[in-house]
XYZ file of C-alpha atoms in Angstrom:
450
model
C 7.411 -1.337 -0.095
C 9.101 1.783 1.214
C 7.552 5.229 1.121
C 9.180 7.904 -1.024
C 10.724 9.507 2.053
C 12.104 6.206 3.276
C 13.652 5.267 -0.045
C 15.135 8.759 -0.408
C 16.816 8.338 2.975
C 18.151 4.917 2.013
C 19.625 6.381 -1.165
C 21.155 9.367 0.645
C 22.736 7.160 3.309
C 24.181 4.676 0.841
C 22.034 1.702 1.827
C 20.946 1.379 -1.795
C 21.692 3.198 -5.030
C 19.208 5.111 -7.119
C 20.059 2.858 -10.036
C 19.210 -0.265 -8.028
C 15.914 1.245 -6.909
C 15.055 2.422 -10.418
C 15.976 -0.895 -12.055
C 13.844 -2.778 -9.535
C 10.866 -0.481 -10.071
C 11.131 -0.671 -13.868
C 11.234 -4.462 -13.641
C 8.044 -4.500 -11.551
C 6.327 -2.256 -14.067
C 7.339 -4.528 -16.958
C 6.188 -7.626 -15.056
C 2.771 -6.163 -14.275
C 0.175 -7.873 -16.440
C -2.850 -7.438 -14.205
C -3.202 -3.920 -12.813
C -2.227 -1.909 -15.924
C -1.501 1.274 -14.007
C 1.793 2.539 -15.465
C 1.212 2.799 -19.204
C 4.385 4.404 -20.536
C 7.983 4.354 -19.293
C 11.341 5.625 -20.521
C 13.936 3.233 -19.052
C 17.017 4.707 -20.701
C 16.291 8.220 -19.529
C 15.390 7.020 -16.032
C 18.530 4.930 -15.590
C 20.744 7.731 -16.871
C 19.148 10.090 -14.347
C 19.647 7.502 -11.594
C 23.337 7.226 -12.489
C 23.690 11.004 -12.279
C 21.996 10.994 -8.878
C 24.385 8.320 -7.625
C 27.394 10.130 -9.073
C 26.404 13.331 -7.278
C 26.198 11.529 -3.950
C 29.565 9.879 -4.597
C 31.125 13.257 -5.410
C 29.703 14.836 -2.294
C 30.819 11.889 -0.184
C 34.328 12.293 -1.522
C 34.215 16.026 -0.840
C 33.063 15.390 2.727
C 35.938 12.960 3.195
C 38.308 15.720 2.133
C 36.719 18.130 4.585
C 34.365 19.701 2.055
C 30.771 20.697 2.656
C 27.946 18.373 1.597
C 24.979 20.426 0.437
C 21.490 19.164 1.220
C 17.898 20.251 1.156
C 17.642 21.988 -2.204
C 17.243 20.811 -5.753
C 19.504 18.246 -7.365
C 21.102 19.614 -10.469
C 21.262 23.174 -9.148
C 24.766 23.608 -7.799
C 24.950 19.929 -6.899
C 22.445 20.199 -4.061
C 20.698 17.002 -2.930
C 16.922 17.428 -2.827
C 14.374 15.704 -0.576
C 13.451 13.219 -3.343
C 16.999 12.683 -4.583
C 17.169 9.625 -6.823
C 13.596 8.513 -6.139
C 11.728 7.145 -9.195
C 8.208 8.540 -9.490
C 5.353 8.608 -12.003
C 2.805 11.225 -13.031
C -0.702 11.077 -14.419
C -0.971 11.049 -18.212
C -2.342 14.569 -18.340
C 0.887 16.331 -17.361
C 3.465 17.244 -19.969
C 6.837 15.526 -19.621
C 9.334 16.576 -22.272
C 9.949 13.722 -24.669
C 6.984 11.649 -23.512
C 3.502 11.304 -24.909
C 0.632 13.175 -23.271
C -2.538 11.441 -24.443
C -5.285 12.157 -21.881
C -6.473 8.670 -22.883
C -7.735 10.047 -26.207
C -6.745 8.347 -29.500
C -6.672 11.798 -31.120
C -3.609 12.581 -28.971
C -1.995 9.147 -29.094
C 1.158 10.468 -30.765
C 1.368 13.876 -29.106
C 4.833 14.333 -27.556
C 5.407 17.236 -25.189
C 8.396 19.483 -25.824
C 8.596 20.874 -22.287
C 7.748 19.846 -18.749
C 4.730 20.869 -16.739
C 5.620 23.095 -13.796
C 4.844 20.286 -11.363
C 7.225 17.965 -13.232
C 9.976 20.605 -13.250
C 9.621 21.015 -9.510
C 9.637 17.288 -8.810
C 12.853 17.025 -10.780
C 14.344 20.009 -8.938
C 13.635 18.090 -5.741
C 15.661 15.184 -7.150
C 12.846 12.905 -8.313
C 13.218 10.830 -11.481
C 10.057 10.691 -13.598
C 10.183 7.148 -14.962
C 6.736 6.968 -16.517
C 3.083 7.900 -16.742
C -0.049 6.397 -15.263
C -3.368 5.647 -16.876
C -6.371 7.974 -16.905
C -9.991 7.778 -17.861
C -10.512 9.131 -21.371
C -10.262 12.943 -21.212
C -10.384 12.633 -17.414
C -14.143 12.348 -17.801
C -15.011 9.849 -15.042
C -14.409 10.108 -11.305
C -15.241 6.461 -10.648
C -13.442 4.444 -13.334
C -10.241 4.496 -15.410
C -10.290 3.199 -18.976
C -9.564 4.459 -22.477
C -9.104 3.202 -26.035
C -5.323 3.624 -26.029
C -4.234 1.817 -22.876
C -7.326 -0.093 -21.834
C -8.636 -0.506 -18.308
C -6.826 -0.149 -15.008
C -7.772 -2.607 -12.272
C -7.822 -2.254 -8.511
C -4.853 -4.141 -6.983
C -7.049 -5.240 -4.072
C -9.546 -6.908 -6.431
C -8.871 -6.937 -10.163
C -12.590 -7.134 -10.910
C -13.155 -3.766 -9.269
C -12.410 -0.196 -10.240
C -9.470 1.799 -8.892
C -11.589 4.943 -9.224
C -11.005 7.747 -11.686
C -9.755 9.707 -13.320
C -6.446 9.302 -11.444
C -7.095 5.582 -11.142
C -3.754 4.662 -12.654
C -1.970 6.890 -10.136
C -3.609 5.331 -7.067
C -3.370 1.787 -8.432
C 0.334 2.218 -9.221
C 1.041 3.158 -5.602
C -1.090 0.335 -4.232
C 0.590 -2.191 -6.556
C 4.137 -1.032 -5.661
C 4.727 0.313 -9.172
C 5.826 3.801 -8.068
C 7.022 5.662 -4.998
C 5.098 8.902 -5.519
C 2.451 10.198 -7.911
C 0.820 13.392 -9.047
C -2.804 13.553 -10.155
C -5.599 16.048 -10.712
C -8.863 16.601 -8.880
C -11.933 18.376 -10.202
C -14.654 15.983 -9.050
C -12.722 13.904 -6.535
C -10.306 12.449 -9.076
C -7.472 12.248 -6.522
C -9.446 11.462 -3.392
C -11.817 8.792 -4.724
C -9.066 6.632 -6.308
C -6.952 7.057 -3.167
C -9.837 5.771 -1.048
C -10.658 2.878 -3.349
C -7.017 1.754 -3.597
C -5.964 2.334 0.017
C -3.386 5.113 -0.410
C -3.113 8.792 0.499
C -4.261 11.507 -1.891
C -4.319 15.278 -1.386
C -6.389 17.908 -3.143
C -4.465 20.992 -2.020
C -5.893 24.422 -1.463
C -7.078 25.595 -4.872
C -4.437 27.203 -7.092
C -1.632 26.263 -4.712
C 0.236 24.414 -7.484
C 0.554 26.027 -10.936
C -1.426 24.366 -13.723
C 0.969 25.156 -16.585
C 1.622 21.931 -18.466
C -1.724 20.482 -17.439
C -3.759 21.297 -20.517
C -5.311 19.413 -23.418
C -2.556 18.555 -25.941
C -1.993 21.241 -28.539
C -3.824 23.872 -26.502
C -1.669 26.888 -25.631
C -1.530 27.547 -21.900
C -2.935 30.915 -20.901
C -3.138 31.898 -17.235
C -6.608 32.903 -16.153
C -8.157 34.534 -13.138
C -11.558 33.046 -13.870
C -12.862 30.647 -11.190
C -11.116 27.291 -11.603
C -12.151 24.309 -9.517
C -9.527 21.983 -10.983
C -6.574 21.272 -8.699
C -3.459 19.122 -8.960
C -1.880 17.312 -6.049
C 0.146 14.335 -4.830
C -0.780 10.745 -4.113
C 1.493 8.761 -1.847
C 1.953 5.834 0.473
C 2.114 8.022 3.587
C 1.030 11.424 4.853
C 4.656 12.641 5.256
C 5.195 11.933 1.552
C 2.285 14.262 0.759
C 4.007 16.980 2.761
C 7.346 16.405 1.023
C 5.702 16.532 -2.395
C 3.724 19.659 -1.569
C 6.769 21.484 -0.229
C 8.589 20.658 -3.446
C 5.839 21.755 -5.827
C 3.656 24.430 -4.193
C 3.785 28.154 -4.823
C 3.290 30.511 -7.766
C 5.404 30.257 -10.889
C 8.964 31.539 -10.748
C 10.195 33.792 -9.414
C 8.502 32.350 -6.386
C 9.034 31.728 -2.725
C 6.561 29.682 -0.733
C 6.471 27.952 2.635
C 3.673 25.769 3.935
C 1.961 27.253 6.929
C 2.887 25.142 9.992
C 0.273 22.730 11.326
C -1.892 23.970 14.155
C -0.869 21.112 16.453
C 1.787 18.414 16.708
C -0.146 16.098 19.025
C -3.340 14.258 18.133
C -4.921 15.039 21.510
C -4.702 18.761 20.804
C -6.866 18.643 17.678
C -10.472 19.843 17.615
C -12.133 17.536 15.099
C -15.474 18.031 13.406
C -17.037 14.708 12.492
C -19.885 13.590 10.251
C -20.120 9.905 9.386
C -23.354 9.575 7.418
C -25.967 11.476 5.425
C -29.241 10.454 3.730
C -28.009 11.815 0.386
C -25.100 9.346 0.396
C -25.685 6.763 3.123
C -22.450 4.957 3.895
C -22.215 1.213 3.553
C -21.839 -0.805 6.734
C -18.219 -1.521 5.809
C -17.365 2.163 5.490
C -19.378 3.015 8.587
C -17.630 0.383 10.715
C -14.183 1.634 9.738
C -15.176 5.235 10.454
C -16.573 4.280 13.855
C -13.331 2.534 14.754
C -11.374 5.611 13.651
C -13.493 7.951 15.765
C -13.123 5.623 18.756
C -9.353 5.873 18.292
C -9.630 9.660 18.181
C -11.668 9.694 21.385
C -9.115 7.532 23.172
C -6.350 9.897 22.065
C -8.023 12.775 23.868
C -8.869 14.798 20.748
C -11.957 16.983 21.056
C -14.712 15.617 18.818
C -17.574 17.800 17.625
C -20.367 16.061 15.745
C -22.302 17.872 13.037
C -21.856 19.980 9.946
C -20.579 23.548 10.257
C -23.156 26.180 11.196
C -24.630 27.703 8.067
C -23.723 24.710 5.904
C -26.580 22.816 4.294
C -24.802 19.691 3.040
C -27.422 18.890 0.406
C -27.507 22.450 -0.851
C -23.724 22.709 -1.118
C -23.446 19.376 -2.929
C -26.034 20.547 -5.446
C -24.281 23.907 -5.737
C -21.056 22.115 -6.605
C -22.829 20.542 -9.575
C -23.774 24.000 -10.833
C -20.210 25.191 -10.318
C -18.901 22.290 -12.426
C -21.223 23.421 -15.218
C -19.713 26.893 -14.923
C -16.198 25.423 -14.931
C -16.752 23.727 -18.277
C -18.425 26.839 -19.664
C -15.397 28.944 -18.705
C -12.591 26.489 -19.398
C -13.958 23.967 -21.871
C -15.777 23.831 -25.162
C -19.249 23.134 -23.820
C -22.115 25.463 -24.671
C -23.910 27.116 -21.798
C -26.970 29.293 -21.305
C -25.415 30.950 -18.240
C -25.753 34.734 -18.211
C -23.416 37.256 -16.616
C -25.866 37.493 -13.741
C -25.742 33.699 -13.355
C -21.928 33.754 -13.225
C -21.988 36.537 -10.641
C -24.482 34.682 -8.457
C -22.560 31.410 -8.745
C -19.369 33.140 -7.673
C -21.085 34.764 -4.706
C -22.522 31.444 -3.543
C -19.133 29.753 -3.843
C -17.478 32.515 -1.803
C -20.239 32.373 0.790
C -19.729 28.633 1.141
C -15.987 29.191 1.617
C -16.669 31.867 4.234
C -18.969 29.541 6.180
C -16.319 26.839 6.315
C -13.588 29.305 7.233
C -15.651 30.605 10.122
C -16.090 27.006 11.250
C -12.331 26.466 11.149
C -11.825 29.315 13.620
C -12.921 26.879 16.336
C -12.345 23.513 14.625
C -8.986 22.342 13.244
C -10.057 19.653 10.769
C -13.267 18.032 9.529
C -13.416 14.227 9.236
C -15.952 12.452 7.024
C -16.121 9.630 4.454
C -14.296 10.020 1.166
C -16.996 7.927 -0.500
C -20.098 6.209 0.755
C -18.790 2.898 -0.592
C -15.661 0.878 -1.253
C -14.376 0.069 -4.740
C -17.165 -1.355 -6.888
C -17.164 -3.765 -9.862
C -16.013 -2.501 -13.236
C -18.726 -1.026 -15.420
C -21.191 -0.356 -12.625
C -23.784 2.282 -13.409
C -25.401 2.070 -9.979
C -23.624 1.354 -6.692
C -25.257 -0.482 -3.802
C -28.613 0.578 -5.224
C -27.650 4.249 -5.419
C -27.045 6.411 -8.499
C -23.476 6.465 -9.790
C -23.164 10.186 -8.994
C -23.669 9.491 -5.295
C -19.875 9.118 -5.110
C -19.580 12.875 -5.512
C -21.531 13.890 -2.400
C -18.775 13.591 0.197
C -16.028 15.176 -1.904
C -18.236 18.027 -3.167
C -17.930 20.388 -0.220
C -14.143 20.882 -0.275
C -14.251 20.967 -4.064
C -16.831 23.757 -3.940
C -14.904 25.899 -1.472
C -11.350 25.070 -2.554
C -10.275 23.931 0.904
C -7.477 21.366 1.203
C -8.814 17.836 1.539
C -7.071 14.511 1.642
C -8.151 10.905 1.609
C -6.377 8.498 3.931
C -6.752 4.738 4.398
C -8.443 3.774 7.662
C -8.865 0.029 7.270
C -10.049 -2.794 5.066
C -13.247 -4.761 4.757
C -13.362 -8.485 5.569
C -12.885 -9.048 1.824
C -9.716 -6.954 1.849
C -11.074 -3.840 0.140
C -9.632 -0.513 1.343
C -11.750 2.067 3.172
C -10.869 5.755 3.063
C -11.704 8.745 5.236
C -11.531 12.367 4.151
C -9.783 15.078 6.153
C -10.699 18.666 5.231
C -8.495 21.455 6.542
C -8.622 25.263 6.768
C -7.879 27.444 3.742
C -4.129 27.404 2.987
C -3.450 25.219 6.026
C -2.746 22.077 4.059
C -0.168 20.868 6.553
C -2.719 20.910 9.341
C -4.742 18.302 7.430
C -1.604 16.359 6.500
C -0.220 16.351 10.049
C -3.570 15.279 11.492
C -3.664 12.357 9.035
C -0.075 11.457 9.938
C -0.845 11.474 13.665
C -4.110 9.608 13.206
C -2.302 6.854 11.298
C 0.005 6.519 14.265
């Protein structure tokens, strides 16, 4: 199946119409009886939007034939400008408001909640020309990073092995991409909920620099959105079938709320051999399986052959165990500040937690003065059987170790596929980049994929 960028180019150049692409995708979603990733669609709205996208291209083609100017590069629907995702059908996680669609968070209490306006990220996708055709499944209240199931829509399965999890809580998002049920997705990541599903399903998933994409429209149904400057570890970001699609999505959606102007900082290098890569492939707190380890070794061998500079070890001043444990304390603070959970944290506790988080960020930023990206596992394991409470003899929470460090500091981090096991299960690697240098991580992943 094509990437979002590829299908957008085919639509723009007249090789296929948006309506044909959208009809084909809707048919695949309807025919899916095994993965259960896309749980709600609006065919009439999607096809009408596809027809408008095709009509705009036809109008601009006619204008060009008469010597007129064809506008490109902006947002479809604003002055007739064709955006980078023009006519491309996409889906979003069922925690983002889409006007006229249900936002359930996988909770029966919200089964009939219908949003009356779009989340900011949805507005921006549409401004870029994308057509939101449906929503993907989540774990109930987004409360599990390893599995995706709820009482409304049931369980989502991993396309590589239906008896295994796609990860959570953006499991529907990653599974939809892997099963060719969407061209682009948007999910959320507090405790690896973009990166873990991406790794388990064999797609790309980016947790951007914290607060890079506005959170308005990503709130529990019926809860008024109020901006806050309190520490917020929760981040929203794209999942895709390629690294360039992550870049396209981020360019379309990043930046503060309007009026806004934002440009991604250029990548540090455009050639793989110019990158200085920090590498850690294993740790006693989350020992990688042989299957994950083999794929990582092959990836590092490829890096070495490319001429990239490889530096083994954690950043100076970073105690991996200590930072992983600190992330757990920060999650407790997150729910105390942004949820309904009771907490015994005092003002002094909050102050100390904030200082430790900032110190961790400073340590990583100092590291990135000499290193361009950090490469490590996304998870210590591949996708595991549904309902597992332990994994390969390790506690369920062991999944969190490798994603904890970028989550603690807010650095951009993406998961990329680096191979498959003999049984066909995807293996993911995590690329962590410098603060607000998301495109450095994305470009490295693009070059590494070849």
